[in-house]
mmCIF file of C-alpha atoms in Angstrom:
data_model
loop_
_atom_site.group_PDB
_atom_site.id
_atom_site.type_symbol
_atom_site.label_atom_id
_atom_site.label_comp_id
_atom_site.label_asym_id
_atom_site.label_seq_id
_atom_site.Cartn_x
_atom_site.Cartn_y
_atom_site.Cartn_z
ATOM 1 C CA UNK A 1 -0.624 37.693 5.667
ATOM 2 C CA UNK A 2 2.311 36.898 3.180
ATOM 3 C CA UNK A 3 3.041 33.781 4.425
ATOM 4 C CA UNK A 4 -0.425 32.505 5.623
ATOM 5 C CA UNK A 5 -1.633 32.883 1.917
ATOM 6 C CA UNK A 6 1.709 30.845 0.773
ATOM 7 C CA UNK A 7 0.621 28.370 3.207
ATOM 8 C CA UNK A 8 -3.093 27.892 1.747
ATOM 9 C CA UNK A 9 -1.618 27.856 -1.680
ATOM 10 C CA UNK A 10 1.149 25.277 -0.656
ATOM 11 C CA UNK A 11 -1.563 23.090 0.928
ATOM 12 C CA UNK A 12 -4.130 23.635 -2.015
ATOM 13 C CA UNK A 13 -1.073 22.116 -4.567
ATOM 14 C CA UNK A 14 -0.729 19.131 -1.654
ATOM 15 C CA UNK A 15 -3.851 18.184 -1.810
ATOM 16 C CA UNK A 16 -4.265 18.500 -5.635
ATOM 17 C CA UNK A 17 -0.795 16.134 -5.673
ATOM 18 C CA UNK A 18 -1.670 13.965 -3.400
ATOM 19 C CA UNK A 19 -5.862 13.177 -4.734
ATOM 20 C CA UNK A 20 -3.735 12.629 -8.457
ATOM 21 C CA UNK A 21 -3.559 9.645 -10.491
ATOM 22 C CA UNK A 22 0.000 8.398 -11.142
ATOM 23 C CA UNK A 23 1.599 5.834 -12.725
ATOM 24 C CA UNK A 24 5.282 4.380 -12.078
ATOM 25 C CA UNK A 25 6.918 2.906 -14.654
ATOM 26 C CA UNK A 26 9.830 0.016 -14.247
ATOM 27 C CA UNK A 27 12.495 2.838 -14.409
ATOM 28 C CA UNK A 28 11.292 4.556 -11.567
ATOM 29 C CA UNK A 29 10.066 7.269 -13.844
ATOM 30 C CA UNK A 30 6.546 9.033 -12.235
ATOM 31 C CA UNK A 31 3.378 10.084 -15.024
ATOM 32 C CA UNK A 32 0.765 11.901 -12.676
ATOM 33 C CA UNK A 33 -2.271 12.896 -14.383
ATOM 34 C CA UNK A 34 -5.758 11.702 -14.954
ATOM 35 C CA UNK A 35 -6.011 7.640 -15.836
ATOM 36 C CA UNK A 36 -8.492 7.065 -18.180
ATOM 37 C CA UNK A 37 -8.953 3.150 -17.421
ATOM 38 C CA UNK A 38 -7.395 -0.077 -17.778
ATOM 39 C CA UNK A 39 -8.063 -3.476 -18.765
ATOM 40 C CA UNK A 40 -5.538 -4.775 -16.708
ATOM 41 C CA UNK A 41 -3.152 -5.236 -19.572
ATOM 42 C CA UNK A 42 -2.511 -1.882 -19.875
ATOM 43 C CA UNK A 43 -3.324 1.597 -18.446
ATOM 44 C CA UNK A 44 -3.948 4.637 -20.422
ATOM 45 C CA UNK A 45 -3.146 8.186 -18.531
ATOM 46 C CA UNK A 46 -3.517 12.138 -20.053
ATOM 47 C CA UNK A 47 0.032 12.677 -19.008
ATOM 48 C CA UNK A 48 -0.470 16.080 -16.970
ATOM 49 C CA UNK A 49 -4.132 15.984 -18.431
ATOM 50 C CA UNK A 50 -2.648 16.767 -21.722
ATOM 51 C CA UNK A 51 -0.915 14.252 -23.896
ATOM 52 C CA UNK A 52 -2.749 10.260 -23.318
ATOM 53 C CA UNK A 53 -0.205 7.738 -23.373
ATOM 54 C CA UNK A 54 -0.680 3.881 -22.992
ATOM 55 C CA UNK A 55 1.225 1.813 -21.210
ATOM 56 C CA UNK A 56 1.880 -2.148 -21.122
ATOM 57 C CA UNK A 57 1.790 -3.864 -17.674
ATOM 58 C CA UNK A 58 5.534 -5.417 -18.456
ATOM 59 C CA UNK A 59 6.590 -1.532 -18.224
ATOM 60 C CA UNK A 60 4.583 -0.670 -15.179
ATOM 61 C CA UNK A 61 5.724 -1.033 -11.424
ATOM 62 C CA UNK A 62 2.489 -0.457 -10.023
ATOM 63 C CA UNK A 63 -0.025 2.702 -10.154
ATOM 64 C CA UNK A 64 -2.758 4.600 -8.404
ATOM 65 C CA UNK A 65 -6.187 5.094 -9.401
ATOM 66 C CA UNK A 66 -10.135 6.229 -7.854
ATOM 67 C CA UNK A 67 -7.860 5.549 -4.403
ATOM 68 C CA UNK A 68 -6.952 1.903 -5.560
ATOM 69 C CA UNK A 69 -3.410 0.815 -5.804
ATOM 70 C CA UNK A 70 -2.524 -1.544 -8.517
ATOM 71 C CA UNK A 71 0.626 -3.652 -9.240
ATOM 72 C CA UNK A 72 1.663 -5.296 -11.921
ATOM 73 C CA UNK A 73 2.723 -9.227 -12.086
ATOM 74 C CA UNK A 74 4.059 -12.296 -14.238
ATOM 75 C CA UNK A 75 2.110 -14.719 -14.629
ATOM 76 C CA UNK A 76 3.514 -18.205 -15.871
ATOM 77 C CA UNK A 77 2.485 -18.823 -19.928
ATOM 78 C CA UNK A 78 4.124 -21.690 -21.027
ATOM 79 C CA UNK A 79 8.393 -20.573 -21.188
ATOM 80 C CA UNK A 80 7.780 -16.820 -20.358
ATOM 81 C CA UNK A 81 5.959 -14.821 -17.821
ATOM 82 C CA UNK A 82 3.247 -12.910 -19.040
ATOM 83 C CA UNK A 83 2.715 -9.181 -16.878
ATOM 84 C CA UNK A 84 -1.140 -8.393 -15.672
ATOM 85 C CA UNK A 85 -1.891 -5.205 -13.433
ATOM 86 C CA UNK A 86 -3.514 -6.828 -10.392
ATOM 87 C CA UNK A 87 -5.662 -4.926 -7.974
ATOM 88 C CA UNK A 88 -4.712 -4.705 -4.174
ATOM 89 C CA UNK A 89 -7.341 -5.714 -1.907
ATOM 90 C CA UNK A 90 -5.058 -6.613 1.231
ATOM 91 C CA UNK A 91 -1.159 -6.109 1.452
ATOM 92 C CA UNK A 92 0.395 -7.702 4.204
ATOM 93 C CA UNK A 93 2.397 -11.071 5.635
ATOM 94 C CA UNK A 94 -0.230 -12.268 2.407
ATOM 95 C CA UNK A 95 -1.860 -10.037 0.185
ATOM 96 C CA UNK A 96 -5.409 -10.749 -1.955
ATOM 97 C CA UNK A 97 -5.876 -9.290 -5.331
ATOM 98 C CA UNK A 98 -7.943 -8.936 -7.707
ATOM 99 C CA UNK A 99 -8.137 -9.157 -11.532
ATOM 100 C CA UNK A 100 -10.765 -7.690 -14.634
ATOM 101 C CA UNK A 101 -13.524 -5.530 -13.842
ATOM 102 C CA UNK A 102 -12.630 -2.431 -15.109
ATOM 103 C CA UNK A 103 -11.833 -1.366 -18.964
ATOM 104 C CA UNK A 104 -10.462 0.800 -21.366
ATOM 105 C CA UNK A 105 -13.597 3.581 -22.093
ATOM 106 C CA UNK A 106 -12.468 4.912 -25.214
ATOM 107 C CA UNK A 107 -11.783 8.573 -25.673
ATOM 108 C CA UNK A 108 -14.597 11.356 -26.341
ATOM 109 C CA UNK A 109 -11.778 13.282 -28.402
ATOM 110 C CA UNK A 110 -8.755 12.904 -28.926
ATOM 111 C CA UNK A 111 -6.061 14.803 -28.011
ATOM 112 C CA UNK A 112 -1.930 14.365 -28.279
ATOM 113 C CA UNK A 113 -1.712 10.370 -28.324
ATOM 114 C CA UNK A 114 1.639 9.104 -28.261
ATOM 115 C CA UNK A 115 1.234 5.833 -29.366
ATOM 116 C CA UNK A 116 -2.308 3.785 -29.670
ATOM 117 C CA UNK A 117 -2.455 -0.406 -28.626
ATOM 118 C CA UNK A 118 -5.217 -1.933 -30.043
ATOM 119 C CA UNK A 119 -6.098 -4.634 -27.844
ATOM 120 C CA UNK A 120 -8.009 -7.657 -28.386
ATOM 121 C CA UNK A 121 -8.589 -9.988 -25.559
ATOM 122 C CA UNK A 122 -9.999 -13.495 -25.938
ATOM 123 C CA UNK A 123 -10.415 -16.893 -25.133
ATOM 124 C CA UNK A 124 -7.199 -18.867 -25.778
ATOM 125 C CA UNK A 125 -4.632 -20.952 -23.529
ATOM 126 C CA UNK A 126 -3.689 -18.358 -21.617
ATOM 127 C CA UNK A 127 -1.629 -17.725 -18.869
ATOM 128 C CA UNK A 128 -3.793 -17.936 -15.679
ATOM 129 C CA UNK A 129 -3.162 -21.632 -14.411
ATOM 130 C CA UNK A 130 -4.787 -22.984 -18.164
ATOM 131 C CA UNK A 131 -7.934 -21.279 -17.402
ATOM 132 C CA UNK A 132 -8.573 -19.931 -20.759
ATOM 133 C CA UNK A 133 -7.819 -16.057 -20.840
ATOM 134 C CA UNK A 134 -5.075 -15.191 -22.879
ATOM 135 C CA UNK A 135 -4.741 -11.474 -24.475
ATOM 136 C CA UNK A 136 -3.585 -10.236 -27.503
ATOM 137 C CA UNK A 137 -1.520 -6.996 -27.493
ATOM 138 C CA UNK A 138 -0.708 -5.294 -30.907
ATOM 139 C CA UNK A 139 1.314 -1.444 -31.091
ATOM 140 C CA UNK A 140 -0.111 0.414 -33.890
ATOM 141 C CA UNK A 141 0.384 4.131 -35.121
ATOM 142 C CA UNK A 142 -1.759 5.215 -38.152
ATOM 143 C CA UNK A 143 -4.107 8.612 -38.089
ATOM 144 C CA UNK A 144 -4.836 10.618 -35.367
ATOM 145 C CA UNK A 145 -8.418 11.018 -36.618
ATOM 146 C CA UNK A 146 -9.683 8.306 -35.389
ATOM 147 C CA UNK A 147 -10.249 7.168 -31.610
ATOM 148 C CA UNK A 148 -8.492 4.594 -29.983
ATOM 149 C CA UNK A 149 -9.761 1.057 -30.496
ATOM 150 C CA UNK A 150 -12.352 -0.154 -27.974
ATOM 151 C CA UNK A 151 -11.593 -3.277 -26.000
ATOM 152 C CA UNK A 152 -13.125 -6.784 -26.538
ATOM 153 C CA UNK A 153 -14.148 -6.287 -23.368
ATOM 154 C CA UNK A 154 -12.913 -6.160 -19.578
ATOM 155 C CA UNK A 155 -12.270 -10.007 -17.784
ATOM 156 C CA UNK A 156 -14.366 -11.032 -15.090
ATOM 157 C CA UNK A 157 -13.136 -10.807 -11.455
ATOM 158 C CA UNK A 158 -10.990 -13.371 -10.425
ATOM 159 C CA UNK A 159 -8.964 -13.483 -6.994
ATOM 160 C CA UNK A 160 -5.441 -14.284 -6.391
ATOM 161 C CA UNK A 161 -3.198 -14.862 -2.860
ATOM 162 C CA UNK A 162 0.263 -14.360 -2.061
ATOM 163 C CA UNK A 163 2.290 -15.381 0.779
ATOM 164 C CA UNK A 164 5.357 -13.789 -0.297
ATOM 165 C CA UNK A 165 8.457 -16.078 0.397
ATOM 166 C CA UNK A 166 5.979 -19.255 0.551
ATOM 167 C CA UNK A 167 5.217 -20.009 -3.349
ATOM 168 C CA UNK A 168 3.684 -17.638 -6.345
ATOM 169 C CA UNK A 169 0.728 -16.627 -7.042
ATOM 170 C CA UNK A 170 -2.452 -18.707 -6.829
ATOM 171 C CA UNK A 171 -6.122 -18.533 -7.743
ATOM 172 C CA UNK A 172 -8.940 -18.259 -5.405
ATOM 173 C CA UNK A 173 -12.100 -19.807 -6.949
ATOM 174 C CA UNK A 174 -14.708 -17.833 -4.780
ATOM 175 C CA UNK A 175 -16.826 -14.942 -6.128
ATOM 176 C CA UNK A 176 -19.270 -12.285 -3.880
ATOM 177 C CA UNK A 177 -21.157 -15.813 -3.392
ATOM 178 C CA UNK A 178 -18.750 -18.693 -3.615
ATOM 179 C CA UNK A 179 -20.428 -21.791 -5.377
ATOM 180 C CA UNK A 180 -20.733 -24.578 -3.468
ATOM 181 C CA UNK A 181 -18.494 -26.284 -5.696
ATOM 182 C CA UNK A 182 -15.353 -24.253 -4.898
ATOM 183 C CA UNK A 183 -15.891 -23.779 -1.358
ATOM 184 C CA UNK A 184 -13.536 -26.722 -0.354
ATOM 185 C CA UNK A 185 -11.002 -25.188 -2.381
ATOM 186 C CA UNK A 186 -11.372 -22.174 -0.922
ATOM 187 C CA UNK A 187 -11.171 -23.406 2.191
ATOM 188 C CA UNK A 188 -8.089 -25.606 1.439
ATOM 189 C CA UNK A 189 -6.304 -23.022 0.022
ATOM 190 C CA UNK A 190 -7.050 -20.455 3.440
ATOM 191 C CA UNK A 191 -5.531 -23.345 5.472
ATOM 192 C CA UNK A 192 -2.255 -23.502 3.680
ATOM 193 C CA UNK A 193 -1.836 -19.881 3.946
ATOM 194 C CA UNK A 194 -2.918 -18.842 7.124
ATOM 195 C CA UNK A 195 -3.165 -22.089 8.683
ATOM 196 C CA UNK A 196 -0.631 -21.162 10.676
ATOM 197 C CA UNK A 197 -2.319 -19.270 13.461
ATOM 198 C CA UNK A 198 -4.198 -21.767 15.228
ATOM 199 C CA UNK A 199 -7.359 -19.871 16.450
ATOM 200 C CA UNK A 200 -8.008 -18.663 12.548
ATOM 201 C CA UNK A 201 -7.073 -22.064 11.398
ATOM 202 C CA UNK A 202 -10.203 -23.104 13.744
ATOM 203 C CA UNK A 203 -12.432 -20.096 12.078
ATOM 204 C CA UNK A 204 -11.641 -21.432 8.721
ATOM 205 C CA UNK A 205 -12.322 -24.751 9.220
ATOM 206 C CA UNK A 206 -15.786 -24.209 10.965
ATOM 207 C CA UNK A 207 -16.696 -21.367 8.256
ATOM 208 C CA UNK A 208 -19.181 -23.010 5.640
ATOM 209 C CA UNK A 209 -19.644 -20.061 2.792
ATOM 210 C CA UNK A 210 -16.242 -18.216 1.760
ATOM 211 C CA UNK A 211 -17.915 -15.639 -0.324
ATOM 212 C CA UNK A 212 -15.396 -13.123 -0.984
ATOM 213 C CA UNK A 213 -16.276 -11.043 1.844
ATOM 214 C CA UNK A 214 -15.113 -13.487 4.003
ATOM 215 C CA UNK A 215 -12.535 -14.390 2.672
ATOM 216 C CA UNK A 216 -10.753 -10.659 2.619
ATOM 217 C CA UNK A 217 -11.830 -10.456 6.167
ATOM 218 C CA UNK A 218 -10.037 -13.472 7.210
ATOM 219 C CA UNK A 219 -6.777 -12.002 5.259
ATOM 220 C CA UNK A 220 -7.084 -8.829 7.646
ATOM 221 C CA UNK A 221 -7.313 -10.863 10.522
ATOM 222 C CA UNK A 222 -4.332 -12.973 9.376
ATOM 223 C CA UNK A 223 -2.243 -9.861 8.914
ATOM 224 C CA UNK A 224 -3.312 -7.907 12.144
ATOM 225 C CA UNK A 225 -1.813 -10.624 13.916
ATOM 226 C CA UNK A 226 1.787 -10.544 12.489
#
């Protein structure tokens, strides 16, 4: 009876480890806990649901959230890379992510904070192929009485491939419905990356909307293959 009760107890702690948020910094170093949000230029985590703690992207390998995984990555701005948390959509021979959506919700109450960003994100240069997002990260202490600063505001969704080993990053201009506008980009771009399986090079090129349904479908396809 002993041991069948350490079993149920063993699996209960499992299964509360394994449903947790976590968050792995570039040291290897693991935070588990509840995350609060993120804005994609930072994540903010109660550390063992007790003290919060916000983290820059530049000091985050990647972390897990509402059964998401996200990673974070440099993005070209001018001489220096600039570090983003992307969103995994597909991993694979190429992977599809996504960027913006979510935000940082500020805090009903406040409990131990560490430290306390306030972030302001606007229009500027940027460093998203000139597209005009560029953020603005400043470290603050100052009272505890107060809550942490809201956001601007969370960027819109914007898509980005990799072919790892075959060039950086790049920008998919399609949305839930691509505009007609794009779709020849889209398309062009779905050639050069998975171009190279003939009977999906024929899909693409006989495909006419590459809304991004579609678009992550043909990614699966591509990497179900290799």
């Amino acid at each position: 009876m002993k041991l069948f009760l350490s079993f149920l107890l063993l699996l209960f702690v499992t299964n509360r480890l394994s449903a947790q948020d976590f968050i792995v910094k570039n040291n290897d170093e693991v935070i588990r806990g509840t995350i609060k949000g993120t804005d994609y230029f930072s994540v903010w985590i109660s550390a063992n649901d007790e003290a919060e703690v916000i983290l820059l992207a530049r000091d985050v390998k990647n972390f897990f959230w509402n059964g998401n995984s996200y990673v974070s990555k440099g993005f070209a701005a001018k001489r220096n890379l600039e570090y983003r948390f992307v969103k995994v959509i597909e991993m694979g021979t190429v992977n599809l992510y996504s960027f913006g959506g979510e935000t940082l919700a500020p805090a009903q109450k406040e409990k131990k904070v560490k430290f306390r960003p306030s972030i302001g994100i606007g229009a500027g240069t940027g460093g998203f192929g000139g597209m005009g997002m560029g953020g603005g990260i400043s470290i603050g202490g100052g009272s505890r009485n107060t809550e942490p600063d809201r956001p601007a505001g969370a960027p819109v969704v914007r898509y980005f491939i990799e072919k790892p080993g075959a060039g950086p990053l790049q920008e998919v201009p399609m949305k839930a419905i691509t505009e007609d506008a794009q779709k020849v980009n889209v398309k062009n771009i779905l050639i050069q990356k998975l171009g190279d399986q003939p009977a999906l090079k024929a899909k693409i090129e006989s495909s006419t909307d590459f809304n991004s349904r579609d678009v992550i479908n043909l990614v699966q396809e591509y990497n179900s293959k290799k």
